[in-house]
Coordinates of C-alpha atoms and ligand atoms in Angstrom, one line a residue:
M85 CA 143.1 150.5 -111.1
V86 CA 141.6 147.1 -111.9
N87 CA 140.6 147.0 -108.2
R88 CA 138.7 150.5 -108.5
T89 CA 136.5 149.1 -111.3
S90 CA 135.4 145.5 -109.7
N91 CA 135.0 147.7 -106.7
R92 CA 132.9 149.6 -108.7
S93 CA 131.1 147.1 -110.2
G94 CA 130.9 145.7 -107.4
Q95 CA 128.7 148.6 -106.2
A96 CA 127.0 148.4 -108.9
L97 CA 125.6 144.8 -107.9
I98 CA 124.7 145.7 -104.8
F99 CA 122.5 148.4 -106.3
I100 CA 120.8 145.5 -108.6
I101 CA 120.1 143.3 -105.9
M102 CA 118.6 146.0 -103.9
I103 CA 116.4 146.8 -106.5
V104 CA 115.7 143.1 -107.5
V105 CA 114.9 142.7 -103.1
I106 CA 112.3 145.7 -103.3
L107 CA 110.8 144.9 -106.7
A108 CA 110.4 141.2 -105.5
F109 CA 108.6 142.4 -102.4
V110 CA 106.9 144.9 -104.2
A111 CA 105.8 141.9 -106.8
L112 CA 104.8 139.5 -104.8
W113 CA 103.0 141.5 -102.4
N114 CA 100.5 142.3 -104.4
F115 CA 100.4 138.4 -105.7
D116 CA 100.3 137.8 -102.3
L117 CA 97.2 139.7 -101.3
H118 CA 95.3 139.1 -104.6
K119 CA 95.7 135.3 -103.6
I120 CA 94.9 135.5 -100.1
I121 CA 91.9 137.8 -100.7
Y122 CA 90.7 135.2 -103.9
V123 CA 91.2 132.2 -101.6
K124 CA 89.8 133.1 -98.4
S125 CA 86.9 135.6 -99.3
L126 CA 84.4 133.1 -98.9
S127 CA 85.2 131.6 -95.9
Q128 CA 85.1 134.2 -93.1
N129 CA 88.3 132.6 -91.7
A130 CA 90.4 135.8 -91.5
G131 CA 92.6 134.4 -88.7
D132 CA 94.0 131.9 -91.3
A133 CA 94.0 133.9 -94.0
A134 CA 96.6 136.3 -91.5
A135 CA 98.9 133.4 -90.4
L136 CA 99.1 132.0 -94.2
A137 CA 99.8 135.7 -95.5
G138 CA 102.6 136.3 -92.3
A139 CA 104.4 132.4 -93.5
R140 CA 103.8 133.8 -97.0
W141 CA 106.3 136.3 -96.2
Q142 CA 108.8 134.3 -93.9
A143 CA 109.2 131.9 -96.8
T144 CA 109.8 135.3 -99.2
S145 CA 112.7 136.2 -96.6
L146 CA 114.0 132.9 -96.2
N147 CA 114.3 132.4 -99.5
L148 CA 116.2 136.0 -100.3
I149 CA 117.9 135.6 -97.7
G150 CA 119.6 132.0 -99.0
D151 CA 119.3 133.9 -103.0
V152 CA 121.6 136.8 -101.1
N153 CA 124.0 133.7 -99.5
V154 CA 124.4 132.2 -102.7
M155 CA 125.4 135.9 -104.3
Q156 CA 128.2 136.5 -101.8
A157 CA 129.7 133.2 -102.4
V158 CA 130.0 134.3 -106.0
A159 CA 131.3 137.7 -104.6
L160 CA 134.0 135.6 -102.7
T161 CA 134.9 133.5 -105.0
R162 CA 135.5 136.6 -107.1
G163 CA 137.6 138.1 -104.3
D164 CA 135.6 140.9 -103.6
T165 CA 135.3 141.2 -99.7
N166 CA 133.7 144.4 -100.0
E167 CA 130.6 143.1 -101.7
A168 CA 130.4 140.5 -99.8
A169 CA 130.2 142.7 -96.4
A170 CA 127.3 144.8 -97.7
I171 CA 125.7 141.6 -98.5
S172 CA 125.5 141.1 -95.4
E173 CA 124.5 144.1 -94.3
L174 CA 121.1 143.4 -96.4
Q175 CA 120.6 139.8 -95.3
A176 CA 120.4 141.8 -91.6
R177 CA 118.0 144.3 -92.9
L178 CA 115.7 141.3 -94.5
C179 CA 115.7 139.4 -91.1
Y180 CA 113.4 142.4 -90.0
V181 CA 112.0 143.8 -92.6
G182 CA 110.7 140.3 -94.5
P183 CA 108.5 139.7 -91.1
M184 CA 107.4 143.4 -90.9
I185 CA 106.0 143.2 -94.1
G186 CA 104.7 139.9 -92.8
L187 CA 103.3 141.7 -89.9
E188 CA 101.3 144.1 -91.9
A189 CA 100.4 141.5 -95.0
A190 CA 98.8 139.6 -92.0
Q191 CA 96.5 142.5 -91.3
Q192 CA 95.2 143.2 -94.5
A193 CA 94.7 139.6 -94.9
G194 CA 92.4 140.1 -91.6
K195 CA 91.0 143.2 -92.7
N196 CA 89.7 142.0 -96.2
N197 CA 88.2 139.1 -94.2
G198 CA 86.1 141.2 -92.3
L199 CA 88.1 141.9 -89.4
F200 CA 87.9 145.6 -87.3
N201 CA 90.9 146.8 -85.9
N202 CA 91.5 145.9 -82.1
D203 CA 92.1 149.5 -79.8
R204 CA 94.4 146.6 -77.2
F205 CA 96.5 145.3 -79.6
T206 CA 97.6 148.3 -81.3
A207 CA 98.3 150.2 -78.3
R208 CA 100.5 147.3 -77.3
L209 CA 102.3 147.5 -80.5
M210 CA 102.7 151.5 -80.0
K211 CA 103.9 150.6 -77.2
H212 CA 106.4 148.2 -77.7
A213 CA 107.7 150.2 -80.7
D214 CA 108.3 153.3 -77.9
T215 CA 110.2 150.4 -75.8
V216 CA 112.4 149.9 -79.0
L217 CA 113.4 153.3 -79.1
T218 CA 114.0 154.1 -75.2
D219 CA 115.4 150.8 -73.8
Y220 CA 116.6 148.6 -76.5
R221 CA 118.3 152.3 -77.9
A222 CA 119.6 152.9 -74.4
T223 CA 123.4 152.8 -73.8
G224 CA 124.6 150.9 -70.9
P225 CA 128.2 152.7 -68.7
D226 CA 130.4 150.9 -71.2
G227 CA 128.7 153.1 -74.3
R228 CA 127.0 149.8 -75.5
M229 CA 123.3 149.6 -76.2
L230 CA 121.4 147.2 -74.4
F231 CA 120.7 145.1 -77.7
Q232 CA 123.6 145.5 -80.1
E233 CA 121.9 146.6 -83.2
P234 CA 122.4 144.1 -86.2
F235 CA 123.1 146.6 -88.5
P236 CA 123.7 150.4 -87.9
G237 CA 120.6 152.3 -87.0
C238 CA 118.1 148.8 -87.0
W239 CA 116.8 149.9 -83.9
T240 CA 115.1 153.0 -85.1
E241 CA 114.0 151.5 -88.2
Y242 CA 112.7 148.5 -86.9
A243 CA 111.0 151.0 -84.1
Q244 CA 109.5 152.8 -87.3
M245 CA 108.0 150.0 -88.8
I246 CA 106.5 148.5 -86.2
Q247 CA 105.0 152.2 -85.7
A248 CA 103.7 151.8 -89.4
V249 CA 102.1 148.7 -88.7
A250 CA 99.7 150.1 -85.6
A251 CA 99.3 153.3 -87.3
N252 CA 97.2 151.4 -89.7
G253 CA 95.3 149.8 -86.7
V254 CA 96.5 146.0 -85.7
A255 CA 93.4 143.6 -86.0
V256 CA 96.0 140.4 -86.1
G257 CA 98.2 139.4 -83.3
P258 CA 101.5 137.9 -83.7
D259 CA 100.7 135.5 -81.2
N260 CA 104.4 133.2 -81.3
A261 CA 106.1 137.2 -80.6
R262 CA 109.3 136.0 -79.2
Y263 CA 111.1 138.9 -77.3
Y264 CA 114.4 139.8 -76.4
S265 CA 113.9 140.1 -73.2
D266 CA 110.8 137.9 -71.9
F267 CA 110.3 135.0 -69.4
A268 CA 111.2 131.1 -70.7
G269 CA 109.3 129.2 -68.0
G270 CA 110.8 128.1 -65.4
S271 CA 107.8 128.3 -62.9
L272 CA 104.3 126.9 -62.5
L273 CA 103.0 131.0 -62.5
L274 CA 104.2 131.5 -66.0
I275 CA 102.1 128.1 -67.5
P276 CA 98.5 128.9 -68.1
D277 CA 97.4 125.2 -66.9
F278 CA 98.5 125.9 -64.0
Y279 CA 95.3 128.5 -63.7
D280 CA 93.3 126.4 -65.9
A281 CA 93.7 124.1 -63.0
V282 CA 92.9 126.0 -60.3
A283 CA 89.7 127.5 -62.3
G284 CA 88.5 124.7 -63.2
T285 CA 89.4 122.3 -60.1
D286 CA 91.3 119.6 -62.7
W287 CA 92.9 117.7 -59.6
C288 CA 94.2 115.3 -61.5
W289 CA 96.6 118.0 -63.7
F290 CA 97.9 118.7 -59.6
Y291 CA 98.6 114.7 -59.7
H292 CA 100.6 114.7 -62.7
H293 CA 102.3 118.3 -62.4
A294 CA 102.3 119.7 -59.3
F295 CA 101.6 117.2 -56.7
D296 CA 104.5 118.3 -54.3
L297 CA 103.4 121.6 -54.0
L298 CA 99.6 121.1 -53.6
K299 CA 100.8 118.8 -50.6
T300 CA 102.8 121.6 -49.1
Y301 CA 102.1 124.9 -50.3
V302 CA 101.5 127.7 -47.4
D303 CA 100.5 131.2 -49.2
Y304 CA 101.9 133.2 -51.5
H305 CA 105.6 133.4 -49.3
S306 CA 105.7 130.0 -51.0
W307 CA 106.5 130.4 -53.9
P308 CA 110.3 130.5 -55.5
P309 CA 111.0 134.2 -57.0
L310 CA 110.4 134.3 -60.8
P311 CA 112.8 132.9 -62.5
E312 CA 115.4 135.8 -63.9
I313 CA 115.1 137.4 -67.3
I314 CA 118.1 136.7 -69.5
P315 CA 117.7 139.0 -72.6
T316 CA 119.3 138.1 -76.0
P317 CA 122.6 139.4 -76.2
E318 CA 122.6 140.2 -79.8
P319 CA 119.8 140.3 -81.3
L320 CA 119.3 139.3 -85.2
N321 CA 115.6 137.8 -85.7
C322 CA 112.5 140.1 -86.1
E323 CA 111.0 140.0 -82.6
Y324 CA 107.2 139.3 -84.8
F325 CA 107.3 136.7 -87.0
G326 CA 111.0 135.9 -86.5
L327 CA 113.0 133.6 -88.8
G328 CA 115.5 132.0 -86.0
L329 CA 118.3 132.8 -88.3
R330 CA 122.0 133.4 -86.9
R331 CA 124.9 134.4 -88.4
L332 CA 128.1 131.9 -88.6
D333 CA 131.7 133.2 -89.7
L334 CA 132.2 129.7 -91.5
I335 CA 130.2 127.7 -94.1
G336 CA 129.8 124.8 -91.7
D337 CA 129.0 121.6 -94.0
A338 CA 130.8 121.2 -97.3
R339 CA 127.5 119.7 -99.1
A340 CA 126.8 123.2 -98.7
L341 CA 128.6 124.2 -101.8
P342 CA 127.4 122.3 -104.7
A343 CA 123.9 123.3 -103.6
M344 CA 125.2 126.8 -103.9
D345 CA 127.1 126.1 -106.8
S346 CA 123.2 124.7 -108.5
V347 CA 121.8 128.1 -107.4
R348 CA 124.4 129.7 -109.1
V349 CA 123.6 127.8 -112.4
E350 CA 119.7 127.9 -112.0
R351 CA 120.1 131.9 -111.4
N352 CA 122.8 132.4 -113.6
L353 CA 124.7 134.5 -111.4
S354 CA 128.2 133.9 -112.7
P355 CA 130.3 131.7 -115.5
D356 CA 133.3 130.8 -112.5
P357 CA 131.9 127.9 -110.5
I358 CA 131.8 128.8 -106.7
S359 CA 135.1 128.1 -105.1
S360 CA 135.4 124.7 -103.9
T361 CA 137.4 126.3 -100.9
L362 CA 134.7 128.4 -100.0
G363 CA 134.2 126.4 -96.6
S364 CA 137.5 128.0 -94.8
V365 CA 136.8 131.5 -96.0
M366 CA 135.9 133.7 -92.8
S367 CA 133.1 135.5 -94.1
S368 CA 129.4 136.4 -92.6
W369 CA 126.7 133.6 -93.9
Y370 CA 123.1 133.4 -92.6
C371 CA 122.2 129.9 -90.8
Y372 CA 119.5 128.0 -89.2
D373 CA 119.4 128.4 -85.1
E374 CA 119.5 124.9 -84.5
S375 CA 117.9 125.8 -81.3
I376 CA 115.3 127.0 -83.0
W377 CA 115.0 124.7 -86.1
G378 CA 115.6 121.5 -84.8
P379 CA 113.2 118.1 -85.2
W380 CA 109.4 119.1 -85.3
D381 CA 108.8 117.1 -82.4
S382 CA 105.6 118.5 -81.3
I383 CA 104.0 116.5 -84.0
S384 CA 105.7 113.3 -84.0
P385 CA 103.2 111.0 -82.8
D386 CA 105.3 108.8 -80.9
G387 CA 107.0 111.6 -79.5
E388 CA 106.2 113.4 -75.7
N389 CA 103.3 115.0 -77.1
N390 CA 102.1 111.9 -78.4
F391 CA 100.3 114.1 -80.8
P392 CA 97.3 112.6 -82.6
A393 CA 99.0 112.5 -86.2
T394 CA 98.4 109.8 -88.7
G395 CA 101.6 108.9 -89.3
P396 CA 105.2 110.4 -89.0
V397 CA 106.1 113.4 -90.6
K398 CA 108.3 113.3 -94.1
S399 CA 112.1 113.7 -93.2
Q400 CA 112.2 116.4 -95.6
Y401 CA 109.2 118.0 -94.0
D402 CA 111.0 117.0 -90.1
Y403 CA 111.6 120.6 -89.5
A404 CA 110.5 122.8 -86.5
G405 CA 111.0 126.4 -86.8
G406 CA 110.1 129.5 -88.7
D407 CA 106.0 129.7 -88.5
A408 CA 103.6 132.5 -88.2
V409 CA 100.6 132.6 -85.6
T410 CA 97.9 134.6 -85.6
R411 CA 95.1 135.7 -82.9
V412 CA 92.2 137.4 -83.6
M413 CA 89.5 138.6 -81.5
A414 CA 86.1 139.2 -82.5
T415 CA 82.4 140.4 -80.9
A416 CA 79.4 139.0 -82.7
P417 CA 75.7 140.8 -81.1
R418 CA 73.8 138.0 -80.2
L419 CA 70.4 137.9 -81.0
T420 CA 68.6 137.1 -78.5
P421 CA 67.7 140.7 -76.8
G422 CA 69.5 141.6 -73.5
A423 CA 72.6 138.6 -74.7
G424 CA 74.8 141.2 -75.4
T425 CA 77.5 140.2 -77.4
S426 CA 79.5 137.2 -77.7
K427 CA 83.6 137.4 -78.0
I428 CA 85.1 135.1 -80.3
T429 CA 88.8 134.4 -80.2
W430 CA 90.7 132.4 -83.2
T431 CA 93.8 131.6 -82.9
A432 CA 95.6 130.2 -86.4
A433 CA 99.2 128.7 -87.5
A434 CA 100.9 128.7 -90.7
K435 CA 104.3 127.5 -91.7
P436 CA 106.5 127.3 -94.8
F437 CA 107.1 124.4 -96.5
G438 CA 109.8 123.1 -99.0
Y439 CA 112.7 121.0 -99.2
L440 CA 116.6 121.3 -101.4
E441 CA 116.9 118.5 -104.2
A442 CA 120.4 116.4 -104.0
G443 CA 121.0 113.1 -105.7
G444 CA 117.2 112.9 -107.2
K445 CA 116.0 113.1 -103.4
Q446 CA 114.4 116.1 -101.7
I447 CA 116.0 117.1 -98.3
K448 CA 115.0 119.5 -95.7
P449 CA 115.5 123.2 -96.7
N450 CA 117.5 123.3 -93.1
E451 CA 120.1 119.8 -94.0
Y452 CA 123.1 121.8 -94.3
G453 CA 122.9 124.8 -92.0
I454 CA 123.3 127.7 -93.9
V455 CA 119.8 128.8 -95.8
L456 CA 119.6 128.6 -99.0
P457 CA 116.4 129.1 -101.6
A458 CA 114.4 126.3 -100.5
F459 CA 110.5 127.1 -99.8
R460 CA 108.2 126.5 -102.0
E461 CA 104.5 126.9 -100.4
V462 CA 102.8 127.8 -97.2
R463 CA 99.9 125.7 -94.9
L464 CA 98.4 125.6 -91.9
I465 CA 99.2 123.2 -89.5
P466 CA 97.5 122.6 -86.3
I467 CA 98.2 125.4 -83.2
D468 CA 99.7 122.9 -81.2
A469 CA 102.4 121.9 -83.6
S470 CA 103.3 125.6 -83.7
S471 CA 106.0 127.5 -82.0
A472 CA 103.1 129.4 -80.4
P473 CA 104.2 129.8 -76.4
A474 CA 101.4 128.3 -74.0
G475 CA 99.9 131.5 -73.0
G476 CA 99.9 133.3 -76.2
G477 CA 102.1 136.2 -77.0
F478 CA 99.4 138.2 -77.8
N479 CA 96.9 136.4 -75.3
L480 CA 97.1 140.3 -73.4
D481 CA 95.4 139.0 -70.7
W482 CA 97.7 137.1 -69.7
R483 CA 101.2 139.1 -70.9
D484 CA 99.4 141.8 -68.7
H485 CA 99.3 139.0 -65.7
I486 CA 102.6 137.8 -65.9
E487 CA 104.0 141.8 -66.8
G488 CA 101.6 143.6 -64.2
H489 CA 100.3 141.5 -61.1
L490 CA 102.8 138.7 -61.0
D491 CA 105.4 141.0 -59.0
D492 CA 102.8 142.3 -56.6
Y493 CA 101.3 139.4 -56.2
L494 CA 104.5 137.5 -55.3
A495 CA 105.6 140.4 -52.3
T496 CA 102.3 141.3 -50.8
G497 CA 99.8 138.8 -52.1
A498 CA 97.5 141.5 -53.8
T499 CA 95.7 140.7 -56.8
V500 CA 93.9 142.0 -59.4
A501 CA 90.2 142.5 -59.9
G502 CA 88.5 141.5 -63.2
C503 CA 92.0 139.4 -63.8
Y504 CA 90.9 135.4 -64.8
Y505 CA 94.4 134.5 -63.6
C506 CA 94.1 136.6 -60.4
M507 CA 91.0 134.9 -59.7
A508 CA 92.4 131.7 -60.0
L509 CA 95.3 133.1 -57.6
L510 CA 93.0 134.0 -55.0
V511 CA 90.9 130.7 -55.2
W512 CA 94.4 129.0 -54.7
E513 CA 95.6 130.8 -51.5
N514 CA 92.9 129.3 -49.9
P515 CA 93.6 126.5 -47.5
V516 CA 90.3 124.7 -47.5
F517 CA 90.1 124.7 -51.5
R518 CA 93.5 123.2 -51.9
Q519 CA 92.5 120.5 -48.7
T520 CA 90.0 119.3 -51.1
G521 CA 92.3 118.6 -53.5
I522 CA 94.8 117.0 -51.4
D523 CA 91.6 115.0 -50.2
W524 CA 89.4 113.8 -53.6
L525 CA 93.0 112.9 -54.6
E526 CA 94.1 110.5 -51.9
V527 CA 90.8 108.9 -52.7
N528 CA 90.6 108.9 -56.5
K529 CA 94.0 109.6 -57.6
G530 CA 93.6 105.9 -59.4
S531 CA 91.4 107.8 -62.0
C532 CA 93.8 109.5 -63.0
E533 CA 96.1 107.4 -63.9
I534 CA 93.6 105.7 -66.1
Y535 CA 91.9 109.5 -67.7
G536 CA 94.8 111.7 -66.8
S537 CA 96.0 113.4 -69.4
G538 CA 99.8 113.3 -69.0
G539 CA 102.0 114.6 -71.1
R540 CA 104.4 117.7 -70.4
H541 CA 102.0 120.3 -70.1
G542 CA 98.6 118.1 -69.2
G543 CA 97.8 117.2 -73.0
S544 CA 96.7 119.6 -75.7
R545 CA 96.3 123.1 -74.6
R546 CA 94.3 124.8 -77.5
G547 CA 92.0 122.7 -79.5
H548 CA 93.1 123.1 -82.6
Ligands
ZN1397 ZN1 96.6 138.9 -63.4

């Protein structure tokens, strides 16, 4: 009898949590939109507004997931494991719903700033929804799906959300998309700088990054095969504006418990303090994936990238991880008769910022590993300090090239007319071109030492 009552109260609590989450989303949605429109209406800077909108939803989602972690701790303190399981599924959903609302909010912010739908972006998103429905759900001989679902029905819901965004028209591309099966670099053919160096005859780039290749290359047979794509085995994060989280059975860091208890007090969740033995209770906790939420090295002034920052980033903000990168393209008619239109591409990045408080000090949100409500604001960050891949996840010319052209090129040397990257390969295949570079470097490589761009990928990828 007692058990049934507690079950019922548990279900009621879950229901209330659901309602609160939905209401919070609706309220923030309106607030967000109006604020962004207000702040950005005069700026014409649609890409920035879109990135900020995406990052704001990442911050909101992370805070909600953190709050729900604390609710789970409260439920487990009471000994209610059923409720804890239901809470965990709610978190799994938030990992998709939050970023997808962010993607839609980014579209709205872009359109409210005068952007028009981009047909290629829309088609790309529609196509990906189909891939999710067909490939992701496809089952192998062992009866398991290609990608294990984080919660039952996830792939169908996810595909529907992608379709919903695409149906409204896509004006803003999520440029830091992280697909579950994608190249992870490992070949010069997957680095845009290589093509730029060929197109711009930047021999110093070759001197720093591929001098041996320049000297020994014969023809397209010389390339090693493209690195094998290793799919993410058990995805937990949305591919667009993903939160970079993982699930752990145990709360790794005991310091998290007092921090969770102060959230309990703040939110008035329960009169009973969170159990101090919770650290050894097996459950499902949403935590930061350390491979994504590492130190924010790309903005460090004395790191490998030598980012031109005025000083080191404050310790409480020294984390990479969640950020939203957007790509917008617009055409502007030129005033000169017969000049046609100018194509304008703008990429922008924004990131949630916040901190936890412990002993009167501010510490970074991921200090304890487990997600706790910590994010307070979003700000634009330099593109080079963001998680956008070098080529740009929604640079569709680039994506078409690496997904559609490279295999043929490696097999037969064929290139596609009209593709900038294929044109660069065509130039590269010419032995006279490469010999020019070798000869030039023979004489001038000293100037590369002095003026060389250095750095991992030849200095900064993009200007801002
Ligand atoms: Zn190509």
